[in-house]
Short mmCIF file of C-alpha atoms and ligand atoms in Angstrom, two decimals:
data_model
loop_
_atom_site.label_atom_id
_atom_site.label_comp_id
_atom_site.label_asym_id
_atom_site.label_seq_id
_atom_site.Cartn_x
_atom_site.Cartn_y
_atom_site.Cartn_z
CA UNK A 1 74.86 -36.08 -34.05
CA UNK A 2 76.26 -34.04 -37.23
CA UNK A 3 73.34 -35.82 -39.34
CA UNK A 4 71.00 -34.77 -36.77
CA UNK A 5 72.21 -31.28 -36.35
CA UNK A 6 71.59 -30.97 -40.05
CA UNK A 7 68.56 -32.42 -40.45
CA UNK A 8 67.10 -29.62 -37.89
CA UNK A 9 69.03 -26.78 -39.40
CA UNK A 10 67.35 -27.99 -42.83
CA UNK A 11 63.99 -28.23 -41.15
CA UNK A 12 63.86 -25.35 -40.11
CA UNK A 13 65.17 -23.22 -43.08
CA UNK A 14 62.39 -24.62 -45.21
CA UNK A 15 60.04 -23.22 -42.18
CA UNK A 16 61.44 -19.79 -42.72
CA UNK A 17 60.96 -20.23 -46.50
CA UNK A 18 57.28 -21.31 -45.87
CA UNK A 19 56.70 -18.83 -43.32
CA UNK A 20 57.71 -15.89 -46.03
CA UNK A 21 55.98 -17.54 -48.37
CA UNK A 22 52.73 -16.90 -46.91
CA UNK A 23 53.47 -13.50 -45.56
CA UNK A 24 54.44 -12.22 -49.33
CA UNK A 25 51.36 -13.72 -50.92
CA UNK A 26 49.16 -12.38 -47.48
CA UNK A 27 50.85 -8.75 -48.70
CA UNK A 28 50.85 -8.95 -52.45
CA UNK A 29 48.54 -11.62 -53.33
CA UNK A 30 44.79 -11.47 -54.58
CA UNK A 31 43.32 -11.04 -50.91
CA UNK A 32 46.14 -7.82 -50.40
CA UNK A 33 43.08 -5.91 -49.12
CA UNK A 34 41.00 -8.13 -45.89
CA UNK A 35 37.81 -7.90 -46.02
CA UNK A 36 35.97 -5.18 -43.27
CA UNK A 37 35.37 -8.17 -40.46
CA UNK A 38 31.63 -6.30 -39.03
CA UNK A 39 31.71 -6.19 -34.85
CA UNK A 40 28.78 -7.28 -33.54
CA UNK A 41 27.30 -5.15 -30.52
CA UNK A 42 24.40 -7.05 -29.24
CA UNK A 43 24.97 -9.22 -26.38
CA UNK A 44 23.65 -12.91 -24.81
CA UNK A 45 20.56 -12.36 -23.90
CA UNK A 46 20.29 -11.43 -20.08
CA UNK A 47 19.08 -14.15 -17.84
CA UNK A 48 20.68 -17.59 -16.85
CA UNK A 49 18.76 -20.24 -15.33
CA UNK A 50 19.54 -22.97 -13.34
CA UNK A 51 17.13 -25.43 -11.70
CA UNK A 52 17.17 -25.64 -7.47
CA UNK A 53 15.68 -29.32 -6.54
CA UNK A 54 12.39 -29.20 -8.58
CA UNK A 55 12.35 -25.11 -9.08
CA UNK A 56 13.54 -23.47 -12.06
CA UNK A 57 15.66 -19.76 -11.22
CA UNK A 58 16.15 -17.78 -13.76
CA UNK A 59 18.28 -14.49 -13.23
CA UNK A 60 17.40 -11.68 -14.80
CA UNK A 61 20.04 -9.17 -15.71
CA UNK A 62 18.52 -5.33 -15.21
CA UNK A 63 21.95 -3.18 -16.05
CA UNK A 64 25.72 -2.36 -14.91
CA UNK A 65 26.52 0.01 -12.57
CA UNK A 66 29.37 1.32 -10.33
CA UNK A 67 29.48 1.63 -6.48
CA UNK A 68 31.22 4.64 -5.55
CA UNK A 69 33.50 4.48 -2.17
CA UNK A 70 31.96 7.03 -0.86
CA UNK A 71 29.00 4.83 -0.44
CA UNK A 72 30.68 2.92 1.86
CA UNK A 73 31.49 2.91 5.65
CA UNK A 74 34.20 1.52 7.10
CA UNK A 75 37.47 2.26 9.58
CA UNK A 76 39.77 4.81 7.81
CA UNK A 77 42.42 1.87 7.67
CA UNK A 78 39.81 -0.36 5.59
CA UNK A 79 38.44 2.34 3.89
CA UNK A 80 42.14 3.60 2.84
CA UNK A 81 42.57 0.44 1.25
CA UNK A 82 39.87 0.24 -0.64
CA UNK A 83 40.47 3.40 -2.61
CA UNK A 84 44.51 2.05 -2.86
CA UNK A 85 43.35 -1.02 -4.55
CA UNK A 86 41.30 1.04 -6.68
CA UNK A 87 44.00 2.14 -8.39
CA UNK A 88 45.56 -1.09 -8.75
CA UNK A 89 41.76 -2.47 -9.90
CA UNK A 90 39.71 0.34 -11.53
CA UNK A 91 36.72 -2.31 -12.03
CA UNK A 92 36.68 -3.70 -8.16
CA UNK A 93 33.38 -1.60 -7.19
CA UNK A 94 31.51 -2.68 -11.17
CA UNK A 95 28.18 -3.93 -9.88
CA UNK A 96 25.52 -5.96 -12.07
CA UNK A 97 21.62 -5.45 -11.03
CA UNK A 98 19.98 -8.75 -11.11
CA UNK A 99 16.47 -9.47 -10.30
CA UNK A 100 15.08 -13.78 -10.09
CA UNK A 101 12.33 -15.50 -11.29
CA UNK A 102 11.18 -19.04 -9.44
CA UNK A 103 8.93 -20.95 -12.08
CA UNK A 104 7.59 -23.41 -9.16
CA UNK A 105 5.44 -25.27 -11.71
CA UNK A 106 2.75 -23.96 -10.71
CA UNK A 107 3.02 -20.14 -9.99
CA UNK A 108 5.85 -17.64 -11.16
CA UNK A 109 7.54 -15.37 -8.59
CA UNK A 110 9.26 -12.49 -9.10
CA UNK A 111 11.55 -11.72 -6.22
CA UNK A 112 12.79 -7.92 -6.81
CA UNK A 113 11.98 -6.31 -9.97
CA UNK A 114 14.95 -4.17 -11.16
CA UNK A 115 15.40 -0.77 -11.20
CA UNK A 116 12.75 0.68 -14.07
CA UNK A 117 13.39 4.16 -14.75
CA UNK A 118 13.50 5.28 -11.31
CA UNK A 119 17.11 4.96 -10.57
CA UNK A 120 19.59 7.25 -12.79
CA UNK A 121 18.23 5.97 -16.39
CA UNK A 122 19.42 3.89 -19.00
CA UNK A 123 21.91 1.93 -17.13
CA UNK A 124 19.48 0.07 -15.56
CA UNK A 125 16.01 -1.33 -16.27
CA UNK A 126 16.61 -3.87 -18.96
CA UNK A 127 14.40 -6.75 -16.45
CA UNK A 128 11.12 -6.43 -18.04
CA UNK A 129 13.42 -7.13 -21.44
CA UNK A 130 15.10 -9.92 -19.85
CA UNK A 131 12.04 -11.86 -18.78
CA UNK A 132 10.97 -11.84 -22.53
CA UNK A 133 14.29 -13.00 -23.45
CA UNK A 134 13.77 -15.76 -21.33
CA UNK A 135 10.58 -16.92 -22.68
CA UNK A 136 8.23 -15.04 -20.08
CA UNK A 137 5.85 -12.15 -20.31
CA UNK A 138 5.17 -10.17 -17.74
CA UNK A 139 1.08 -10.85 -17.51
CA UNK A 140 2.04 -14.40 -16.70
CA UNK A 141 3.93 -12.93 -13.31
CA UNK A 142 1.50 -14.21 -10.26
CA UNK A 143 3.69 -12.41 -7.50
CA UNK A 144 6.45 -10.73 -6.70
CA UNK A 145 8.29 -10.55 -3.27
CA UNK A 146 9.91 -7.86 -2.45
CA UNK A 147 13.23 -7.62 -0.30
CA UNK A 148 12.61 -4.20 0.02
CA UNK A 149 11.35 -1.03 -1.44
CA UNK A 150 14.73 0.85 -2.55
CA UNK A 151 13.62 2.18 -6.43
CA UNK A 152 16.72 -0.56 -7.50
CA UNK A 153 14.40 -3.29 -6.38
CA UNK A 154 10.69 -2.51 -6.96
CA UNK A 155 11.38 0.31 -9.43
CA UNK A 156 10.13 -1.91 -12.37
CA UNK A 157 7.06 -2.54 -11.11
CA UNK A 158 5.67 0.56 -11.88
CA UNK A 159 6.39 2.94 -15.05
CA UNK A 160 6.99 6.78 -15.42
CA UNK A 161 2.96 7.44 -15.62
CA UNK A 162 2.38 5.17 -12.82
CA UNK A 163 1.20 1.40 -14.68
CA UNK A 164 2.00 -1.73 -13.72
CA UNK A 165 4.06 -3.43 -15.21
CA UNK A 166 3.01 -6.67 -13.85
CA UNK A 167 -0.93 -6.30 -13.88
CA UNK A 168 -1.82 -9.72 -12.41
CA UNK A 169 1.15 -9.98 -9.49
CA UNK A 170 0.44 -10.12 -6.38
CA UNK A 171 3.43 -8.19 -4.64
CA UNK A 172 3.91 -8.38 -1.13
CA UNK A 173 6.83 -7.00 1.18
CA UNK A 174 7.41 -6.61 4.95
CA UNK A 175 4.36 -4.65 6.84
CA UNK A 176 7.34 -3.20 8.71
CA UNK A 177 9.15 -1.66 5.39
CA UNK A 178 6.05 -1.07 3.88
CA UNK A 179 5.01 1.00 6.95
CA UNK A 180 8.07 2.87 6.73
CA UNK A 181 8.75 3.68 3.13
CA UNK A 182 4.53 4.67 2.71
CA UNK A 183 4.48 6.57 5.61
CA UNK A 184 4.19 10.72 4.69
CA UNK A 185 5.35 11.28 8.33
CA UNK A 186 8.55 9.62 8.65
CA UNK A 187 9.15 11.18 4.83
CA UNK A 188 8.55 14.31 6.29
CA UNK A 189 10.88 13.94 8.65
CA UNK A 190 13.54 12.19 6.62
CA UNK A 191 17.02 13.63 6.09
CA UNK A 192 16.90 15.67 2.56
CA UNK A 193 18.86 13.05 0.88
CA UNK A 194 16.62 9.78 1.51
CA UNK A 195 13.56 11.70 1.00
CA UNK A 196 13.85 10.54 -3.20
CA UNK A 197 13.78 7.30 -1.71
CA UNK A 198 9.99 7.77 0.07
CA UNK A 199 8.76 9.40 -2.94
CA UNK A 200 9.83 6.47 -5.36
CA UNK A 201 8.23 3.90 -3.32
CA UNK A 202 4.92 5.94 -2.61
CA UNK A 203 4.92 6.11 -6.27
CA UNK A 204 5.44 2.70 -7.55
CA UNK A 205 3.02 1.27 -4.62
CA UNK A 206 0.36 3.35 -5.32
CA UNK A 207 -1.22 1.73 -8.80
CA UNK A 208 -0.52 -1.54 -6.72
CA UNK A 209 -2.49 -0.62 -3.54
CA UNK A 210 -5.62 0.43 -5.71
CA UNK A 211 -5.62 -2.61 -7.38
CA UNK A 212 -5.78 -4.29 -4.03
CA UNK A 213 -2.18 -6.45 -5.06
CA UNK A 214 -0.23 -4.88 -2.42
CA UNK A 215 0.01 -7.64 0.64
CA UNK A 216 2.13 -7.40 3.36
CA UNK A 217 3.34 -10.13 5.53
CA UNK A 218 3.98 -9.53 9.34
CA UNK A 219 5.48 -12.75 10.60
CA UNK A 220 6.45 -15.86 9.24
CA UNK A 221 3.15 -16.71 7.27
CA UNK A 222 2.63 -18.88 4.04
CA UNK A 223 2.93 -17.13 1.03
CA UNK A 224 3.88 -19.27 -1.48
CA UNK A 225 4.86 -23.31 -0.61
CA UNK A 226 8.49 -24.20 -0.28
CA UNK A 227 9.26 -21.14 0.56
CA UNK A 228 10.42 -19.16 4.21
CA UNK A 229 10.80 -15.24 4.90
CA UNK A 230 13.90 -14.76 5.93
CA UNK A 231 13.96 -11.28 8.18
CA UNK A 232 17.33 -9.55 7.93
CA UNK A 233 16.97 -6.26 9.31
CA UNK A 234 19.31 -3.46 8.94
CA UNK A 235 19.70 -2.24 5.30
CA UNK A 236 16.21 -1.28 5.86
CA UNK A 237 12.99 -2.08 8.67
CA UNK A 238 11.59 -4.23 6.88
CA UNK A 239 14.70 -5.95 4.83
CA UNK A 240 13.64 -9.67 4.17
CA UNK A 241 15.17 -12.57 2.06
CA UNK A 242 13.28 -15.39 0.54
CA UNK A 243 14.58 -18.74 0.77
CA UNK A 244 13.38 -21.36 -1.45
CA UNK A 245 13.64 -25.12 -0.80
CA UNK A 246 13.10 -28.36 -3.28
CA UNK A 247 14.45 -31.74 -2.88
CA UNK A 248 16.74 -30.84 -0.05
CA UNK A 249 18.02 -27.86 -1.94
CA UNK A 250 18.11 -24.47 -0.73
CA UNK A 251 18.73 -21.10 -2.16
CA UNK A 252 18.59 -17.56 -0.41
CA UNK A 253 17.79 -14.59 -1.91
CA UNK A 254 19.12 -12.70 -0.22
CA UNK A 255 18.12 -9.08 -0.78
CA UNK A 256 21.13 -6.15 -0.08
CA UNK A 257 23.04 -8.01 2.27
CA UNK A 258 26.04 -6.95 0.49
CA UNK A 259 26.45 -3.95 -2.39
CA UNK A 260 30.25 -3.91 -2.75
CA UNK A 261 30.83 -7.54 -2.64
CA UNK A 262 34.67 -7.90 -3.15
CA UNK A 263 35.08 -5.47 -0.21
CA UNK A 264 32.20 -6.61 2.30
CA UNK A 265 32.73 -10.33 1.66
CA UNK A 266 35.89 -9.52 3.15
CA UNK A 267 35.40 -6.73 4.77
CA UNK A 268 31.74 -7.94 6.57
CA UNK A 269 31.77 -4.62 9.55
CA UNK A 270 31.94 -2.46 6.20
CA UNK A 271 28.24 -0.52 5.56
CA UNK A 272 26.63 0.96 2.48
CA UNK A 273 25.56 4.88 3.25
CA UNK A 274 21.56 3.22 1.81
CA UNK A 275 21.63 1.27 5.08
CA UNK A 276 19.27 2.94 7.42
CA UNK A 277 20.90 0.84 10.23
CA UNK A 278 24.45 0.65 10.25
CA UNK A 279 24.53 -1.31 13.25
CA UNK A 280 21.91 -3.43 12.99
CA UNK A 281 22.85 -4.02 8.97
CA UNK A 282 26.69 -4.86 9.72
CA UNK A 283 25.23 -7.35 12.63
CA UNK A 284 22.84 -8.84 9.96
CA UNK A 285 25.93 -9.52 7.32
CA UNK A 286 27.95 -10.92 10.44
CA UNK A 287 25.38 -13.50 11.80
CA UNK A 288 24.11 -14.70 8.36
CA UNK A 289 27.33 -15.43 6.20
CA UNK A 290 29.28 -18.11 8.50
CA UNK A 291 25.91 -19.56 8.21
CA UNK A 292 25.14 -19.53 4.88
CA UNK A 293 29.05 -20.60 4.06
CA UNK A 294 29.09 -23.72 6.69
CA UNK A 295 25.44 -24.87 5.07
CA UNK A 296 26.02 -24.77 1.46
CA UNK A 297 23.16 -22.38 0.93
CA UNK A 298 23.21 -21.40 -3.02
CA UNK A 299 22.70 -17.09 -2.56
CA UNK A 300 21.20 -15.10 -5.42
CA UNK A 301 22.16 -11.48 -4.85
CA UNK A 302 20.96 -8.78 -6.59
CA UNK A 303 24.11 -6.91 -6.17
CA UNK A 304 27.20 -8.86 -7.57
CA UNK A 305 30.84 -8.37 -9.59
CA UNK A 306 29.46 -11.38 -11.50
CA UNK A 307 26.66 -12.58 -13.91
CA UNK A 308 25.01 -14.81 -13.23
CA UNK A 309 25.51 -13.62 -9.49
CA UNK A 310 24.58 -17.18 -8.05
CA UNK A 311 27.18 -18.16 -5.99
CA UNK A 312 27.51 -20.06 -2.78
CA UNK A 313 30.08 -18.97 0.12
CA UNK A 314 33.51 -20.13 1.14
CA UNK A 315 35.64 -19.09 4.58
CA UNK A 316 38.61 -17.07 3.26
CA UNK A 317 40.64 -15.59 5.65
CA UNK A 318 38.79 -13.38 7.99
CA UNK A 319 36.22 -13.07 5.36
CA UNK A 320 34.57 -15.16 2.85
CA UNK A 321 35.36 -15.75 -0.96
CA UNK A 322 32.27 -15.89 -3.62
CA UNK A 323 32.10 -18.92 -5.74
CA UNK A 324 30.01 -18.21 -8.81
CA UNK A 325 27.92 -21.50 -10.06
CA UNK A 326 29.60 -22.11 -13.56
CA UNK A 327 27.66 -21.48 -16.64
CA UNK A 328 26.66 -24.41 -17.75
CA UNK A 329 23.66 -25.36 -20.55
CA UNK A 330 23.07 -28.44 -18.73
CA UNK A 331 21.24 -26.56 -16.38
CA UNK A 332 20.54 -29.13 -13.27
CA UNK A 333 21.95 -27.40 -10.46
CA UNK A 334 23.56 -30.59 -8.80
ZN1 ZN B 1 19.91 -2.42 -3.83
#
């Protein structure tokens, strides 16, 4: 026991000794002064892609914003504690702006295109950028589907003096939203506040329409194999997600469904201020996520608190819990 005791004390003396040691010759010795270690500011490039069945996805990251409560609509009980867990969790509303790209093999699709430079500017509209990262250019893009025509969706299709930035899409979008967002009567009659929202899409349409690439669909007809239009009315008239199948694998995407995802995942009755039907847009959210949870549907949002936001859906609670796919660089989604 004695020996032992010894033995450790010894031990760990010559520790100490080694341990100043190092720190005198770290202070005094030839390298007193560490070299400047450079930061580096640039980033992974923006886009993660995974492969659904026989499809390759590849997310494209368009900017970072925040979601301010105000946007939101809820009871005052919910709504209270959202803004009290904001101060426990200033970063709870971030939001990453995500538009996808389905390489089927034979065509690519855009679905949504990012935000452009008509929403704020320079937080967002880093897609076009993103698809190059990813080995794409934008001429190659055969169409684009459109969940809707909010500027943070189709708002890189078009630039400031009205070009487009996809010159050999095809885009097509809901007859219904199309109707709606292009029509100068229902603009003229919009409140004050949406009215930014008619111009926008009358503006990045237009180069579009006299090309003769704007389509829209009115039902459920083929636009592209594989795929289904998924209508989920609400957010706006026309509000459609495109689901994707391959191999008996399906993803959703899944358009505005959700903007504030850690508080309408569990908070599904909870609106966004942007939804031009409250009603109808909470009943959407209400009927589609057990679904999507109890099927095992993979959901590409563009709205998310996570990159890449791929994700499928668990029950939590009253609510549901978002379980990101894992980054991985053996990219077979299994
Ligand atoms: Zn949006």
């Amino acid at each position: 026991m004695k020996l032992q005791e010894n033995v450790l004390k010894r031990n760990s003396m010559r520790f100490a000794a080694a341990l100043l040691g190092a720190l005198a010759s770290f202070i005094a010795g030839p390298n007193a002064a560490p070299a400047a270690s450079l930061q580096h500011h640039d980033q992974a490039p923006g886009f993660y892609r995974l492969k659904v069945g026989d499809l390759e996805v590849t997310a494209l990251y368009d900017g970072t914003g925040v979601i301010d409560p105000h946007w939101l609509n809820g009871t005052k009980a919910t709504m209270d504690g959202v803004v009290n867990a904001l101060h426990e969790d200033p970063h709870m509303l971030d939001v990453v702006d995500t538009g996808f790209l389905v390489n089927t093999g034979r065509q690519l699709i855009l679905i949504d295109a990012g935000a452009g430079i008509w929403w704020g500017g320079g937080v967002l509209g880093r897609l076009a950028g993103s698809l190059r990262s990813a080995g794409y250019a934008p001429e190659e893009v055969d169409i684009v589907l459109v969940t809707h025509l909010h500027s943070d969706h189709v708002g890189g299709l078009t630039t400031q003096d009205g070009k487009r930035v996809f010159p050999n899409a095809d885009v097509y979008v809901a007859k219904t939203e199309s109707d709606f967002w292009l029509s100068p009567e229902i603009a003229a009659k919009a409140p004050k506040d949406v009215r930014p929202f008619f111009q926008s899409a009358q503006a990045i349409a237009a180069p579009y329409i006299k090309a003769g690439k704007w389509h829209t669909f009115g039902g459920s007809e083929p636009i592209v194999d594989g795929m289904q239009l998924v209508p989920l009315p609400g957010h706006t008239p026309g509000h459609t997600g495109y689901e994707f199948s391959s191999k008996g694998q399906k993803i959703l995407f899944w358009g505005d469904i959700v903007h504030a995802q850690r508080v309408q995942l569990q908070h599904p009755e909870v609106t966004a201020i942007f939804d031009i039907d409250q009603t109808a847009a909470a009943a959407t959210r209400q009927q589609l996520l057990p679904k999507l949870a109890s099927e095992d549907v993979l959901i590409a949002t563009p709205h998310s608190s996570f990159f890449p936001p791929l994700a499928r859906l668990r029950k939590e609670g009253s609510g549901y819990s978002w379980v990101p796919v894992v980054f991985t660089d053996q990219w077979d989604e299994k």
